[in-house]
Amino acid sequence: MLFDSPQESYKVVILLKKQDLNEHSILSNYIEPLIKLDSSLSKKDFLVLEADYVDNKAPSKTVLLPCLARIEEYVLQSKATHLLIAAPEYFKKITNKTNLTTLTGSPIEASYSKFKGIQCFNIPSHRSVFFDDKNVGKIDLALTGLSK
């Protein structure tokens, strides 16, 4: 998903689950707040990709590797320096970190071999706010961390 004409590179790639791919929600919860925090960003700096799942019941090792392979090319071609990841299983696989609670707002360098050098940020899904209003603060924390 693009918010401007296609670019040669993007500063931020956002990985979201399929059910979170709503243009208005993405703009209002992630992109517009980031632009307010960092005036050097604009809508053209963002690329949104679906964090796909082959089979939700299969172990994450089995599921994520083929899915990561599908988005790998897009991330690499984007030349992005930052990944904003609202899919915990992807964040864990890309960063090799398991305790996500303490990592919100902190840049974590990707350990996934193809994404080395990319700074990753764990962020709750905007939809999770309906179930836990504390996630508003976690979203703000992640966006603030990315904007620095």
PDB file of C-alpha atoms in Angstrom:
ATOM      1  CA  MET A   1       0.000   0.000   0.000  1.00  0.00           C
ATOM      2  CA  LEU A   2       1.362   3.359  -1.051  1.00  0.00           C
ATOM      3  CA  PHE A   3       0.246   6.830   0.013  1.00  0.00           C
ATOM      4  CA  ASP A   4       1.808   8.669  -2.913  1.00  0.00           C
ATOM      5  CA  SER A   5       3.226   7.742  -6.291  1.00  0.00           C
ATOM      6  CA  PRO A   6       5.787   4.889  -6.291  1.00  0.00           C
ATOM      7  CA  GLN A   7       9.232   5.948  -5.090  1.00  0.00           C
ATOM      8  CA  GLU A   8      12.726   4.569  -5.678  1.00  0.00           C
ATOM      9  CA  SER A   9      13.142   4.214  -1.932  1.00  0.00           C
ATOM     10  CA  TYR A  10      11.145   4.501   1.282  1.00  0.00           C
ATOM     11  CA  LYS A  11      12.311   5.424   4.742  1.00  0.00           C
ATOM     12  CA  VAL A  12       9.831   3.255   6.637  1.00  0.00           C
ATOM     13  CA  VAL A  13       8.177  -0.057   5.828  1.00  0.00           C
ATOM     14  CA  ILE A  14       5.177  -0.887   7.985  1.00  0.00           C
ATOM     15  CA  LEU A  15       4.256  -4.561   8.387  1.00  0.00           C
ATOM     16  CA  LEU A  16       0.620  -5.124   9.329  1.00  0.00           C
ATOM     17  CA  LYS A  17      -1.658  -8.129   9.547  1.00  0.00           C
ATOM     18  CA  LYS A  18      -4.301  -8.354   6.826  1.00  0.00           C
ATOM     19  CA  GLN A  19      -7.128  -7.323   9.163  1.00  0.00           C
ATOM     20  CA  ASP A  20      -5.234  -4.099   9.967  1.00  0.00           C
ATOM     21  CA  LEU A  21      -4.875  -2.953   6.351  1.00  0.00           C
ATOM     22  CA  ASN A  22      -7.254  -0.017   6.433  1.00  0.00           C
ATOM     23  CA  GLU A  23      -5.912   3.107   4.734  1.00  0.00           C
ATOM     24  CA  HIS A  24      -7.643   5.606   7.032  1.00  0.00           C
ATOM     25  CA  SER A  25      -6.527   3.748  10.187  1.00  0.00           C
ATOM     26  CA  ILE A  26      -2.950   3.423   8.957  1.00  0.00           C
ATOM     27  CA  LEU A  27      -2.780   7.121   8.145  1.00  0.00           C
ATOM     28  CA  SER A  28      -4.383   8.305  11.388  1.00  0.00           C
ATOM     29  CA  ASN A  29      -2.621   5.884  13.762  1.00  0.00           C
ATOM     30  CA  TYR A  30       0.863   5.551  12.294  1.00  0.00           C
ATOM     31  CA  ILE A  31       1.789   7.791   9.383  1.00  0.00           C
ATOM     32  CA  GLU A  32       0.283  11.164  10.319  1.00  0.00           C
ATOM     33  CA  PRO A  33       1.524  10.982  13.943  1.00  0.00           C
ATOM     34  CA  LEU A  34       5.016  10.101  12.688  1.00  0.00           C
ATOM     35  CA  ILE A  35       4.988  13.035  10.284  1.00  0.00           C
ATOM     36  CA  LYS A  36       4.033  15.325  13.199  1.00  0.00           C
ATOM     37  CA  LEU A  37       6.924  13.927  15.256  1.00  0.00           C
ATOM     38  CA  ASP A  38       9.447  14.131  12.411  1.00  0.00           C
ATOM     39  CA  SER A  39       8.837  16.910   9.902  1.00  0.00           C
ATOM     40  CA  SER A  40      11.399  15.413   7.493  1.00  0.00           C
ATOM     41  CA  LEU A  41       8.902  12.589   6.779  1.00  0.00           C
ATOM     42  CA  SER A  42       5.994  12.733   4.345  1.00  0.00           C
ATOM     43  CA  LYS A  43       3.444  10.216   3.094  1.00  0.00           C
ATOM     44  CA  LYS A  44       5.707   9.266   0.195  1.00  0.00           C
ATOM     45  CA  ASP A  45       8.270   7.884   2.685  1.00  0.00           C
ATOM     46  CA  PHE A  46       6.045   4.983   3.760  1.00  0.00           C
ATOM     47  CA  LEU A  47       5.391   1.579   2.258  1.00  0.00           C
ATOM     48  CA  VAL A  48       2.867  -0.749   3.925  1.00  0.00           C
ATOM     49  CA  LEU A  49       3.153  -4.502   3.454  1.00  0.00           C
ATOM     50  CA  GLU A  50       0.892  -7.295   4.621  1.00  0.00           C
ATOM     51  CA  ALA A  51       2.376  -9.588   7.240  1.00  0.00           C
ATOM     52  CA  ASP A  52       1.015 -12.715   5.636  1.00  0.00           C
ATOM     53  CA  TYR A  53       0.374 -16.078   7.281  1.00  0.00           C
ATOM     54  CA  VAL A  54       0.274 -19.321   5.319  1.00  0.00           C
ATOM     55  CA  ASP A  55      -1.547 -21.321   7.991  1.00  0.00           C
ATOM     56  CA  ASN A  56      -2.491 -19.763  11.312  1.00  0.00           C
ATOM     57  CA  LYS A  57      -2.466 -23.156  13.066  1.00  0.00           C
ATOM     58  CA  ALA A  58       1.040 -24.199  12.001  1.00  0.00           C
ATOM     59  CA  PRO A  59       4.113 -23.521  14.173  1.00  0.00           C
ATOM     60  CA  SER A  60       5.570 -20.075  13.551  1.00  0.00           C
ATOM     61  CA  LYS A  61       8.823 -21.525  12.157  1.00  0.00           C
ATOM     62  CA  THR A  62       6.860 -23.267   9.420  1.00  0.00           C
ATOM     63  CA  VAL A  63       4.573 -20.334   8.737  1.00  0.00           C
ATOM     64  CA  LEU A  64       6.883 -17.348   8.832  1.00  0.00           C
ATOM     65  CA  LEU A  65       9.819 -18.425   6.701  1.00  0.00           C
ATOM     66  CA  PRO A  66       7.844 -18.711   3.438  1.00  0.00           C
ATOM     67  CA  CYS A  67       5.950 -15.515   4.300  1.00  0.00           C
ATOM     68  CA  LEU A  68       9.148 -13.604   5.060  1.00  0.00           C
ATOM     69  CA  ALA A  69      10.578 -14.817   1.779  1.00  0.00           C
ATOM     70  CA  ARG A  70       7.600 -13.233  -0.004  1.00  0.00           C
ATOM     71  CA  ILE A  71       8.077  -9.783   1.534  1.00  0.00           C
ATOM     72  CA  GLU A  72      11.883  -9.941   1.528  1.00  0.00           C
ATOM     73  CA  GLU A  73      12.227  -8.592  -2.003  1.00  0.00           C
ATOM     74  CA  TYR A  74       9.872  -5.676  -1.342  1.00  0.00           C
ATOM     75  CA  VAL A  75      11.704  -4.679   1.832  1.00  0.00           C
ATOM     76  CA  LEU A  76      15.105  -4.903   0.148  1.00  0.00           C
ATOM     77  CA  GLN A  77      13.983  -2.968  -2.931  1.00  0.00           C
ATOM     78  CA  SER A  78      12.424  -0.302  -0.720  1.00  0.00           C
ATOM     79  CA  LYS A  79      15.877   0.523   0.687  1.00  0.00           C
ATOM     80  CA  ALA A  80      14.093   1.268   3.968  1.00  0.00           C
ATOM     81  CA  THR A  81      16.147   1.968   7.051  1.00  0.00           C
ATOM     82  CA  HIS A  82      13.269   1.302   9.455  1.00  0.00           C
ATOM     83  CA  LEU A  83      10.658  -1.413   9.893  1.00  0.00           C
ATOM     84  CA  LEU A  84       7.591  -0.677  11.983  1.00  0.00           C
ATOM     85  CA  ILE A  85       6.180  -4.099  12.811  1.00  0.00           C
ATOM     86  CA  ALA A  86       2.638  -4.575  14.153  1.00  0.00           C
ATOM     87  CA  ALA A  87       2.790  -8.364  13.887  1.00  0.00           C
ATOM     88  CA  PRO A  88       4.504  -9.837  16.968  1.00  0.00           C
ATOM     89  CA  GLU A  89       5.461 -13.123  15.318  1.00  0.00           C
ATOM     90  CA  TYR A  90       7.253 -11.243  12.532  1.00  0.00           C
ATOM     91  CA  PHE A  91       9.027  -8.951  14.988  1.00  0.00           C
ATOM     92  CA  LYS A  92      10.281 -11.959  16.948  1.00  0.00           C
ATOM     93  CA  LYS A  93      11.516 -13.728  13.828  1.00  0.00           C
ATOM     94  CA  ILE A  94      13.149 -10.649  12.260  1.00  0.00           C
ATOM     95  CA  THR A  95      14.886  -9.485  15.459  1.00  0.00           C
ATOM     96  CA  ASN A  96      15.353 -12.816  17.255  1.00  0.00           C
ATOM     97  CA  LYS A  97      13.881 -11.203  20.394  1.00  0.00           C
ATOM     98  CA  THR A  98      11.149 -12.802  22.470  1.00  0.00           C
ATOM     99  CA  ASN A  99      10.257 -10.364  25.260  1.00  0.00           C
ATOM    100  CA  LEU A 100       8.362  -7.696  23.341  1.00  0.00           C
ATOM    101  CA  THR A 101       7.032  -5.761  26.345  1.00  0.00           C
ATOM    102  CA  THR A 102      10.359  -4.178  27.199  1.00  0.00           C
ATOM    103  CA  LEU A 103      11.246  -3.436  23.569  1.00  0.00           C
ATOM    104  CA  THR A 104       8.455  -1.059  22.585  1.00  0.00           C
ATOM    105  CA  GLY A 105       9.969   2.257  21.534  1.00  0.00           C
ATOM    106  CA  SER A 106      13.504   0.902  21.282  1.00  0.00           C
ATOM    107  CA  PRO A 107      15.206   0.381  17.930  1.00  0.00           C
ATOM    108  CA  ILE A 108      16.307  -3.224  17.512  1.00  0.00           C
ATOM    109  CA  GLU A 109      18.594  -4.090  14.623  1.00  0.00           C
ATOM    110  CA  ALA A 110      17.244  -6.901  12.475  1.00  0.00           C
ATOM    111  CA  SER A 111      19.021 -10.207  12.987  1.00  0.00           C
ATOM    112  CA  TYR A 112      17.237 -11.804  10.037  1.00  0.00           C
ATOM    113  CA  SER A 113      20.088 -12.140   7.540  1.00  0.00           C
ATOM    114  CA  LYS A 114      18.405 -10.354   4.606  1.00  0.00           C
ATOM    115  CA  PHE A 115      17.388  -7.353   6.762  1.00  0.00           C
ATOM    116  CA  LYS A 116      20.705  -6.722   8.541  1.00  0.00           C
ATOM    117  CA  GLY A 117      21.208  -3.028   9.246  1.00  0.00           C
ATOM    118  CA  ILE A 118      17.488  -2.207   9.318  1.00  0.00           C
ATOM    119  CA  GLN A 119      16.189  -0.776  12.581  1.00  0.00           C
ATOM    120  CA  CYS A 120      13.012  -2.537  13.746  1.00  0.00           C
ATOM    121  CA  PHE A 121      10.326  -1.173  16.029  1.00  0.00           C
ATOM    122  CA  ASN A 122       7.673  -3.268  17.718  1.00  0.00           C
ATOM    123  CA  ILE A 123       4.293  -1.547  17.760  1.00  0.00           C
ATOM    124  CA  PRO A 124       0.846  -2.767  18.797  1.00  0.00           C
ATOM    125  CA  SER A 125      -1.855  -2.959  16.182  1.00  0.00           C
ATOM    126  CA  HIS A 126      -4.138   0.060  16.152  1.00  0.00           C
ATOM    127  CA  ARG A 127      -7.051  -2.373  16.575  1.00  0.00           C
ATOM    128  CA  SER A 128      -5.630  -3.647  19.885  1.00  0.00           C
ATOM    129  CA  VAL A 129      -6.559  -0.342  21.544  1.00  0.00           C
ATOM    130  CA  PHE A 130     -10.168  -1.531  21.701  1.00  0.00           C
ATOM    131  CA  PHE A 131      -9.102  -4.438  23.927  1.00  0.00           C
ATOM    132  CA  ASP A 132      -6.435  -2.694  25.987  1.00  0.00           C
ATOM    133  CA  ASP A 133      -6.329   1.107  26.147  1.00  0.00           C
ATOM    134  CA  LYS A 134      -2.739   0.946  27.481  1.00  0.00           C
ATOM    135  CA  ASN A 135      -1.731   0.196  23.901  1.00  0.00           C
ATOM    136  CA  VAL A 136      -2.323   3.859  22.997  1.00  0.00           C
ATOM    137  CA  GLY A 137       0.750   4.710  25.076  1.00  0.00           C
ATOM    138  CA  LYS A 138       2.716   1.829  23.537  1.00  0.00           C
ATOM    139  CA  ILE A 139       1.882   3.057  20.030  1.00  0.00           C
ATOM    140  CA  ASP A 140       2.983   6.576  20.988  1.00  0.00           C
ATOM    141  CA  LEU A 141       6.191   5.194  22.505  1.00  0.00           C
ATOM    142  CA  ALA A 142       7.052   3.226  19.346  1.00  0.00           C
ATOM    143  CA  LEU A 143       6.344   6.196  17.064  1.00  0.00           C
ATOM    144  CA  THR A 144       8.430   8.499  19.258  1.00  0.00           C
ATOM    145  CA  GLY A 145      11.295   5.991  19.222  1.00  0.00           C
ATOM    146  CA  LEU A 146      11.186   5.751  15.440  1.00  0.00           C
ATOM    147  CA  SER A 147      11.068   9.540  15.010  1.00  0.00           C
ATOM    148  CA  LYS A 148      14.394  10.061  16.833  1.00  0.00           C
TER     149      LYS A 148
END
